[in-house]
PDB file of C-alpha atoms in Angstrom:
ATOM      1  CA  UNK F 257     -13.093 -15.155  14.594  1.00  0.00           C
ATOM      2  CA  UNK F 258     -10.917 -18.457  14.712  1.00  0.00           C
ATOM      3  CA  UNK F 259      -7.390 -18.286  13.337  1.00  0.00           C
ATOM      4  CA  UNK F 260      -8.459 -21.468  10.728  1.00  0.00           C
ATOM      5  CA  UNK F 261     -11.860 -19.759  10.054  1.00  0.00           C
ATOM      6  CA  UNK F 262      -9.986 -16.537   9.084  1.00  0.00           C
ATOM      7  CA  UNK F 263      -7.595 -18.092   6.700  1.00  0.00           C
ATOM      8  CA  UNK F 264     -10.180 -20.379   5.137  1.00  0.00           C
ATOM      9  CA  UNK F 265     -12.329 -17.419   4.417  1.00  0.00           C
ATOM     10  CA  UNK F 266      -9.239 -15.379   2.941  1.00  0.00           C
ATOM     11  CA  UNK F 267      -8.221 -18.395   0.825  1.00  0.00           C
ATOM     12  CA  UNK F 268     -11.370 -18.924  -0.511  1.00  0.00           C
ATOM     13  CA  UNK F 269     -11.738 -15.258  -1.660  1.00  0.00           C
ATOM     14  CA  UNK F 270      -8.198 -15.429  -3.075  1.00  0.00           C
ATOM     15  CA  UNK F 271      -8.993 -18.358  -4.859  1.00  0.00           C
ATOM     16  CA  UNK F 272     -12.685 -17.455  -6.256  1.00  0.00           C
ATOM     17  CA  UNK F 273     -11.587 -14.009  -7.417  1.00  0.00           C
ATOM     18  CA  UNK F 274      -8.483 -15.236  -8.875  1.00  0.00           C
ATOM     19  CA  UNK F 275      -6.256 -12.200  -6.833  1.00  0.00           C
ATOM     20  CA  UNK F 276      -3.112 -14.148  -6.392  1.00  0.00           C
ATOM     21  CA  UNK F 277      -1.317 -16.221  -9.288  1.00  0.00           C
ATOM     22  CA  UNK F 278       1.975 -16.961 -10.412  1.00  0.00           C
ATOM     23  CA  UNK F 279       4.429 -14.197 -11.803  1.00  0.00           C
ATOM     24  CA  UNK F 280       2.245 -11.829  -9.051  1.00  0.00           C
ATOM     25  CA  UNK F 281       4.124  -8.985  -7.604  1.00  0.00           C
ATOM     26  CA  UNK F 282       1.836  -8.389  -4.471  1.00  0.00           C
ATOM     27  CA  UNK F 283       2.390  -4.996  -2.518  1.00  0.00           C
ATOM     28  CA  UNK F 284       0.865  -5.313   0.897  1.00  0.00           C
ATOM     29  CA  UNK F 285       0.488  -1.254   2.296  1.00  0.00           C
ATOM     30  CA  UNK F 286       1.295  -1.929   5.945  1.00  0.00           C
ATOM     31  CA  UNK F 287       0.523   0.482   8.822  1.00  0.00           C
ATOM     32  CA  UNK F 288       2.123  -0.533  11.580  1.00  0.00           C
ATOM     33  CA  UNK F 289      -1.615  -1.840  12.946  1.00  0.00           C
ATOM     34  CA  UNK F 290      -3.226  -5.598  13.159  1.00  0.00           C
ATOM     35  CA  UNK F 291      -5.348  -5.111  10.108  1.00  0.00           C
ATOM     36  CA  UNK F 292      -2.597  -4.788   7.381  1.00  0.00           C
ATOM     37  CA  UNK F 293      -0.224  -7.108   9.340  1.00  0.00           C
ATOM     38  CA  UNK F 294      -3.077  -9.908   9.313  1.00  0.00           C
ATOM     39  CA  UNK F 295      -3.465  -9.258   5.338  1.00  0.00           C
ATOM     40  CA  UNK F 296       0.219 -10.083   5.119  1.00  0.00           C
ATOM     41  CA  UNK F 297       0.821 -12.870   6.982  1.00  0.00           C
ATOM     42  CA  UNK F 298      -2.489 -14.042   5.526  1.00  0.00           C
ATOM     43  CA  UNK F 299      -1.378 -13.401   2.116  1.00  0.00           C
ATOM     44  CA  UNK F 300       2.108 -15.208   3.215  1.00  0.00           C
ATOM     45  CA  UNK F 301      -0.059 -18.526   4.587  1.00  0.00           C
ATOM     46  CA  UNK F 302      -1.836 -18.694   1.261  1.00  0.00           C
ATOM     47  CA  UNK F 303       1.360 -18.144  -1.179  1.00  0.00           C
ATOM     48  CA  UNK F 304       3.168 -20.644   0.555  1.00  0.00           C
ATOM     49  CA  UNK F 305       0.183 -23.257   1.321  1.00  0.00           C
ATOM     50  CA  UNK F 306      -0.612 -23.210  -2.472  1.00  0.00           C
ATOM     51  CA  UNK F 307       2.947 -23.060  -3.661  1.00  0.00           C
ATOM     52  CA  UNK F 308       2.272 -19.766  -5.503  1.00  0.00           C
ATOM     53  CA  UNK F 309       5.303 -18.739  -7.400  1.00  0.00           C
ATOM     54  CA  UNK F 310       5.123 -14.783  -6.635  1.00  0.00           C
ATOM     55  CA  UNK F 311       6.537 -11.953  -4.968  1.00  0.00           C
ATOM     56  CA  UNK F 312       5.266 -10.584  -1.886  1.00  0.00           C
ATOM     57  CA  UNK F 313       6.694  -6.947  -0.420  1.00  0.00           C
ATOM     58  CA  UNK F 314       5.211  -5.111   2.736  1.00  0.00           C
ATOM     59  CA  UNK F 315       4.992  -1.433   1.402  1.00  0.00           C
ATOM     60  CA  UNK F 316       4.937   1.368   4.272  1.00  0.00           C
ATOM     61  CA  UNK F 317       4.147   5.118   3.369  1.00  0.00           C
ATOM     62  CA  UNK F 318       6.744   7.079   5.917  1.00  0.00           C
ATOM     63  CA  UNK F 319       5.228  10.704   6.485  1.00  0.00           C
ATOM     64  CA  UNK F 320       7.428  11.888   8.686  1.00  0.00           C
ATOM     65  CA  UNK F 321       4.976  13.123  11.666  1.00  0.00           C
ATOM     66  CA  UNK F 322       6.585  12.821  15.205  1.00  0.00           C
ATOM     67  CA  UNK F 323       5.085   8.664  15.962  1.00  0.00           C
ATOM     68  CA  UNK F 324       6.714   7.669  12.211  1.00  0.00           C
ATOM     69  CA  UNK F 325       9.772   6.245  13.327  1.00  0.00           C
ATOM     70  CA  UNK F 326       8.175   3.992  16.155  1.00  0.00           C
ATOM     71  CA  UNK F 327       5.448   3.168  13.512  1.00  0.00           C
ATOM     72  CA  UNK F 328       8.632   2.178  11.014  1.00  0.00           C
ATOM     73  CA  UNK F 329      10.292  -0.068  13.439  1.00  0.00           C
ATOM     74  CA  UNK F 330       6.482  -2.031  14.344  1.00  0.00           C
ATOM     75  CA  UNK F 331       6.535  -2.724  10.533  1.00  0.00           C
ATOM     76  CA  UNK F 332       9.648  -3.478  10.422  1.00  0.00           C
ATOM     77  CA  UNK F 333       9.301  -5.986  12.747  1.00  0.00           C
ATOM     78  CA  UNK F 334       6.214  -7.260  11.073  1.00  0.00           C
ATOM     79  CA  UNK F 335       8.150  -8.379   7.642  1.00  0.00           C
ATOM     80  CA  UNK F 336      11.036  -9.471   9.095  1.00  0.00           C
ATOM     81  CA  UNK F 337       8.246 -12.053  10.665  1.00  0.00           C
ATOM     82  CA  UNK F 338       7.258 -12.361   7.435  1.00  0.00           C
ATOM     83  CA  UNK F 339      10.370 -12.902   5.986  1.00  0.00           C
ATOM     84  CA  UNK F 340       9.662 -10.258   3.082  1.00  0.00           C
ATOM     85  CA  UNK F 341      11.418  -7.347   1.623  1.00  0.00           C
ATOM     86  CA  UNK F 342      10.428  -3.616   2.965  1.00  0.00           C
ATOM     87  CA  UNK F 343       9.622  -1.077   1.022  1.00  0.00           C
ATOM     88  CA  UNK F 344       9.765   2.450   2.587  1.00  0.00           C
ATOM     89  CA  UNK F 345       9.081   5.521   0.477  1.00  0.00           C
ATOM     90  CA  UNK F 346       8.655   8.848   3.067  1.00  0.00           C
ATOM     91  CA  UNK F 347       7.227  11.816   1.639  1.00  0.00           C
ATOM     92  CA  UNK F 348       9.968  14.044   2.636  1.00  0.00           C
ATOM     93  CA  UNK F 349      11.868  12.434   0.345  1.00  0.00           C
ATOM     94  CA  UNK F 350       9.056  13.165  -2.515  1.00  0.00           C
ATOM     95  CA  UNK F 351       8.956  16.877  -1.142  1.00  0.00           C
ATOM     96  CA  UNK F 352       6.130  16.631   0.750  1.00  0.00           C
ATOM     97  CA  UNK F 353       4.941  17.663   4.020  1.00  0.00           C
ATOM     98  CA  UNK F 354       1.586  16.615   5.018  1.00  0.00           C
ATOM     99  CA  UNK F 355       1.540  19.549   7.975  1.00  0.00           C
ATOM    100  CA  UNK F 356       1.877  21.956   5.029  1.00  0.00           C
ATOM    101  CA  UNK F 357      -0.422  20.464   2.610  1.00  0.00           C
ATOM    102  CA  UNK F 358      -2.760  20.811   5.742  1.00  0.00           C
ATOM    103  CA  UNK F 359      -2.101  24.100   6.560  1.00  0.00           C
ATOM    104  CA  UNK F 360      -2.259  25.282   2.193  1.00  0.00           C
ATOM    105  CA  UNK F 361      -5.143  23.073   1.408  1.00  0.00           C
ATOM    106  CA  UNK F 362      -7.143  24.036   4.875  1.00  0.00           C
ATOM    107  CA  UNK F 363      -9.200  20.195   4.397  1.00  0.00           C
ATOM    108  CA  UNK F 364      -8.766  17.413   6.942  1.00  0.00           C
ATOM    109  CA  UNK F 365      -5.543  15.765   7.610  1.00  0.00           C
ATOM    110  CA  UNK F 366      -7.637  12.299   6.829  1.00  0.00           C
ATOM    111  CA  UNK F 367      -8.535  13.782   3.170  1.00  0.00           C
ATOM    112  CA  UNK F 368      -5.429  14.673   2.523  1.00  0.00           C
ATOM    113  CA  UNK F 369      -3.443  11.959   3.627  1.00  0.00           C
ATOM    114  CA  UNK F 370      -5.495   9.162   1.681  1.00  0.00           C
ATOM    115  CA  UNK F 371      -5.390  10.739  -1.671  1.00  0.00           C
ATOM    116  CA  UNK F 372      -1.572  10.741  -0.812  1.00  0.00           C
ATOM    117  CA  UNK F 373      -1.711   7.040  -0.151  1.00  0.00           C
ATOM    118  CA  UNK F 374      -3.130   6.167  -3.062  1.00  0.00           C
ATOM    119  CA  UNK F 375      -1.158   8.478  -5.357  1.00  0.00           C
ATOM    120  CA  UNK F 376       2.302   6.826  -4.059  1.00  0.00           C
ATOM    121  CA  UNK F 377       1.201   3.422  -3.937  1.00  0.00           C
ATOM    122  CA  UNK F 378      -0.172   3.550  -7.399  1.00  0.00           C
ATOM    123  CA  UNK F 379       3.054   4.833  -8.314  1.00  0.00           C
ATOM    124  CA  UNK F 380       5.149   2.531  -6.907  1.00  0.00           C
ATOM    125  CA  UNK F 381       2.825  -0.161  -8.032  1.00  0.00           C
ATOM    126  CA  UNK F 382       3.421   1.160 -11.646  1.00  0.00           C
ATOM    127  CA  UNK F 383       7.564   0.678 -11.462  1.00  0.00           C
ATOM    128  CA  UNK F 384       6.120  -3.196 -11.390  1.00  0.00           C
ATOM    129  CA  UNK F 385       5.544  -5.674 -13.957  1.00  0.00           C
ATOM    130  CA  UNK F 386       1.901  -6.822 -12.668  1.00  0.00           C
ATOM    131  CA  UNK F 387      -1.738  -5.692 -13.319  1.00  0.00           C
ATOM    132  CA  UNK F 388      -3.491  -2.761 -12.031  1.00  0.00           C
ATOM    133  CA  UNK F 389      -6.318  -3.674 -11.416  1.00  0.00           C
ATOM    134  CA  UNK F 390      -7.867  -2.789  -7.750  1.00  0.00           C
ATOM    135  CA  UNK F 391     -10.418  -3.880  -6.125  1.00  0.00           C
ATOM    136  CA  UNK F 392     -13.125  -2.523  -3.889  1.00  0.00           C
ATOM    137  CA  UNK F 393     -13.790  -5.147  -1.046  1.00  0.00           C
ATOM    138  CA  UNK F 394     -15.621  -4.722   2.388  1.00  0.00           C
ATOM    139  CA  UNK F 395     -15.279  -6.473   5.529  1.00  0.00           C
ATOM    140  CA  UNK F 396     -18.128  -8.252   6.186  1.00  0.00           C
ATOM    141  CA  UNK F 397     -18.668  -9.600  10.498  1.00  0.00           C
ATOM    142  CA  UNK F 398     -19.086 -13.303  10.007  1.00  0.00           C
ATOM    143  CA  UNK F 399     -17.876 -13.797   6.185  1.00  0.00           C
ATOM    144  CA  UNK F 400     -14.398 -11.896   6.326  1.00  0.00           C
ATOM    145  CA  UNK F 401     -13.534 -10.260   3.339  1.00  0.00           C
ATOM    146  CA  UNK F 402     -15.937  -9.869   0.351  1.00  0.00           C
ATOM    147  CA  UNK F 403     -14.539  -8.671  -2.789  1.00  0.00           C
ATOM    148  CA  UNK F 404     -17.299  -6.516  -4.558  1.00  0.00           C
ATOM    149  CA  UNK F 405     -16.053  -5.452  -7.779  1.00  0.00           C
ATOM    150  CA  UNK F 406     -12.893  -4.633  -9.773  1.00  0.00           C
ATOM    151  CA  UNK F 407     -12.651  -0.588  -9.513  1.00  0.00           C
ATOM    152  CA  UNK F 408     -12.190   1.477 -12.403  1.00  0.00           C
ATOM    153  CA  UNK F 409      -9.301   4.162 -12.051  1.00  0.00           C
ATOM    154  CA  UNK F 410     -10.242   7.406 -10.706  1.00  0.00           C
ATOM    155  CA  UNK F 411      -8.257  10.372 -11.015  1.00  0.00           C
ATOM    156  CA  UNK F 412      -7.377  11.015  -7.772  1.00  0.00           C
ATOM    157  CA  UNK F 413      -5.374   7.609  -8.080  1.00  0.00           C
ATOM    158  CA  UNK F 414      -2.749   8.736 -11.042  1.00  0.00           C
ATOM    159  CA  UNK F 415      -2.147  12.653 -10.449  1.00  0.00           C
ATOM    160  CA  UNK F 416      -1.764  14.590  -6.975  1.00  0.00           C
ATOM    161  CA  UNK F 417      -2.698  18.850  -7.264  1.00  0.00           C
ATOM    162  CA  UNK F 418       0.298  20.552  -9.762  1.00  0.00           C
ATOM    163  CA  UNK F 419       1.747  21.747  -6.775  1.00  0.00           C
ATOM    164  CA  UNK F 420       2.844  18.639  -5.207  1.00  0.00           C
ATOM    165  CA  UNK F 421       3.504  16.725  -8.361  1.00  0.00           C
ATOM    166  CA  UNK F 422       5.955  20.066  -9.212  1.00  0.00           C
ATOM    167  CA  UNK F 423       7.573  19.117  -6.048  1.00  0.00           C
ATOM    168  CA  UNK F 424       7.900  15.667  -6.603  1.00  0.00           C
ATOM    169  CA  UNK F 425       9.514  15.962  -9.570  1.00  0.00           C
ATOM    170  CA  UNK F 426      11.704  18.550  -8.499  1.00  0.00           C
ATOM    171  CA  UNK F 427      12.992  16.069  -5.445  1.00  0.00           C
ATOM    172  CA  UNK F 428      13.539  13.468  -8.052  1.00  0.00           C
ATOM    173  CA  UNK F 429      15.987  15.807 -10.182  1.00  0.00           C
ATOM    174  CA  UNK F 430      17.358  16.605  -7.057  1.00  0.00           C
ATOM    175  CA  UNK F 431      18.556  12.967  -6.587  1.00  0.00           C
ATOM    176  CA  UNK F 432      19.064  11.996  -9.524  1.00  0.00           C
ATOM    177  CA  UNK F 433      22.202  14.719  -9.423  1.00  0.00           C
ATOM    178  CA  UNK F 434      23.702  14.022  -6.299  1.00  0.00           C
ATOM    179  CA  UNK F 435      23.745  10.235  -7.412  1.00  0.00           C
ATOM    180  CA  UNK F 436      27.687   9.387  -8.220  1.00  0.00           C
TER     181      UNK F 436
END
């Protein structure tokens, strides 16, 4: 797909479902990969084409596995491109280590780490001023992205097992008494 077709499909979904407006905060979860970049450069084009007044960040989700600092410094890269802030939040900061939750929970690393994803960006999404609302959408070959329906909150997307929220709030005490 054309560059121009892209961004005239992305604006055009943007604009029919009403997902970017003035006073946004926009979090953009960034990988390190082609797919997340293209949302935010996409979601840059369209902010600045239609002189949205709105905040865009690139959001990155550092778990600490032996390719995570290469992985940081690609998306680093990719929003100082951008020309947005960087948010980082690594789980061994939080407490967490996604080789033990493997090894304690015995389910697949894939399982394990999306519930995580969603958990930490919903909580970092909640520390903005913005609404929550998500949205299920699907890539569609020859139409681009199709938003299908607002999505209702599920439970996996506000609370993580006792265990790991225990240790996520013991992390957080942690800092908050070595702070000056």
């Amino acid at each position: 797909m054309r560059s121009k077709t892209y961004l005239k499909r992305v604006f055009k979904t943007i604009s029919k479902y009403k997902l970017v407006e003035n006073g946004d905060v926009i979090f953009v979860a960034l990988s390190g990969g082609k797919d997340s970049a293209s949302a935010l450069f996409a979601l840059k084009t369209y902010i600045e084409h239609n002189n949205v007044d709105c905040e865009l960040k690139g959001f990155h989700i550092n778990f600490d596995l032996p390719i995570s600092e290469k992985v940081v410094k690609t998306v680093e890269k990719q929003v100082k491109m951008a020309g947005v802030e960087l948010i980082v939040v690594s789980t061994k900061d939080l407490g967490i280590s996604l080789a033990e939750a493997v090894k304690k929970t015995r389910r697949p690393i894939c399982s394990i780490c999306g519930v995580l994803k969603r958990y930490i960006l919903v909580e970092k999404m909640r520390q903005t001023p913005h609404s929550l609302q998500m949205h299920e959408i699907n890539i569609v070959p020859g139409k681009g992205i199709v938003v299908i329906k607002p999505v209702e909150v599920r439970k996996e997307d506000i609370t993580l097992p006792k265990q790991v929220m225990e240790r996520i709030q013991r992390s957080m005490e942690k800092k908050e008494i070595e702070l000056p």
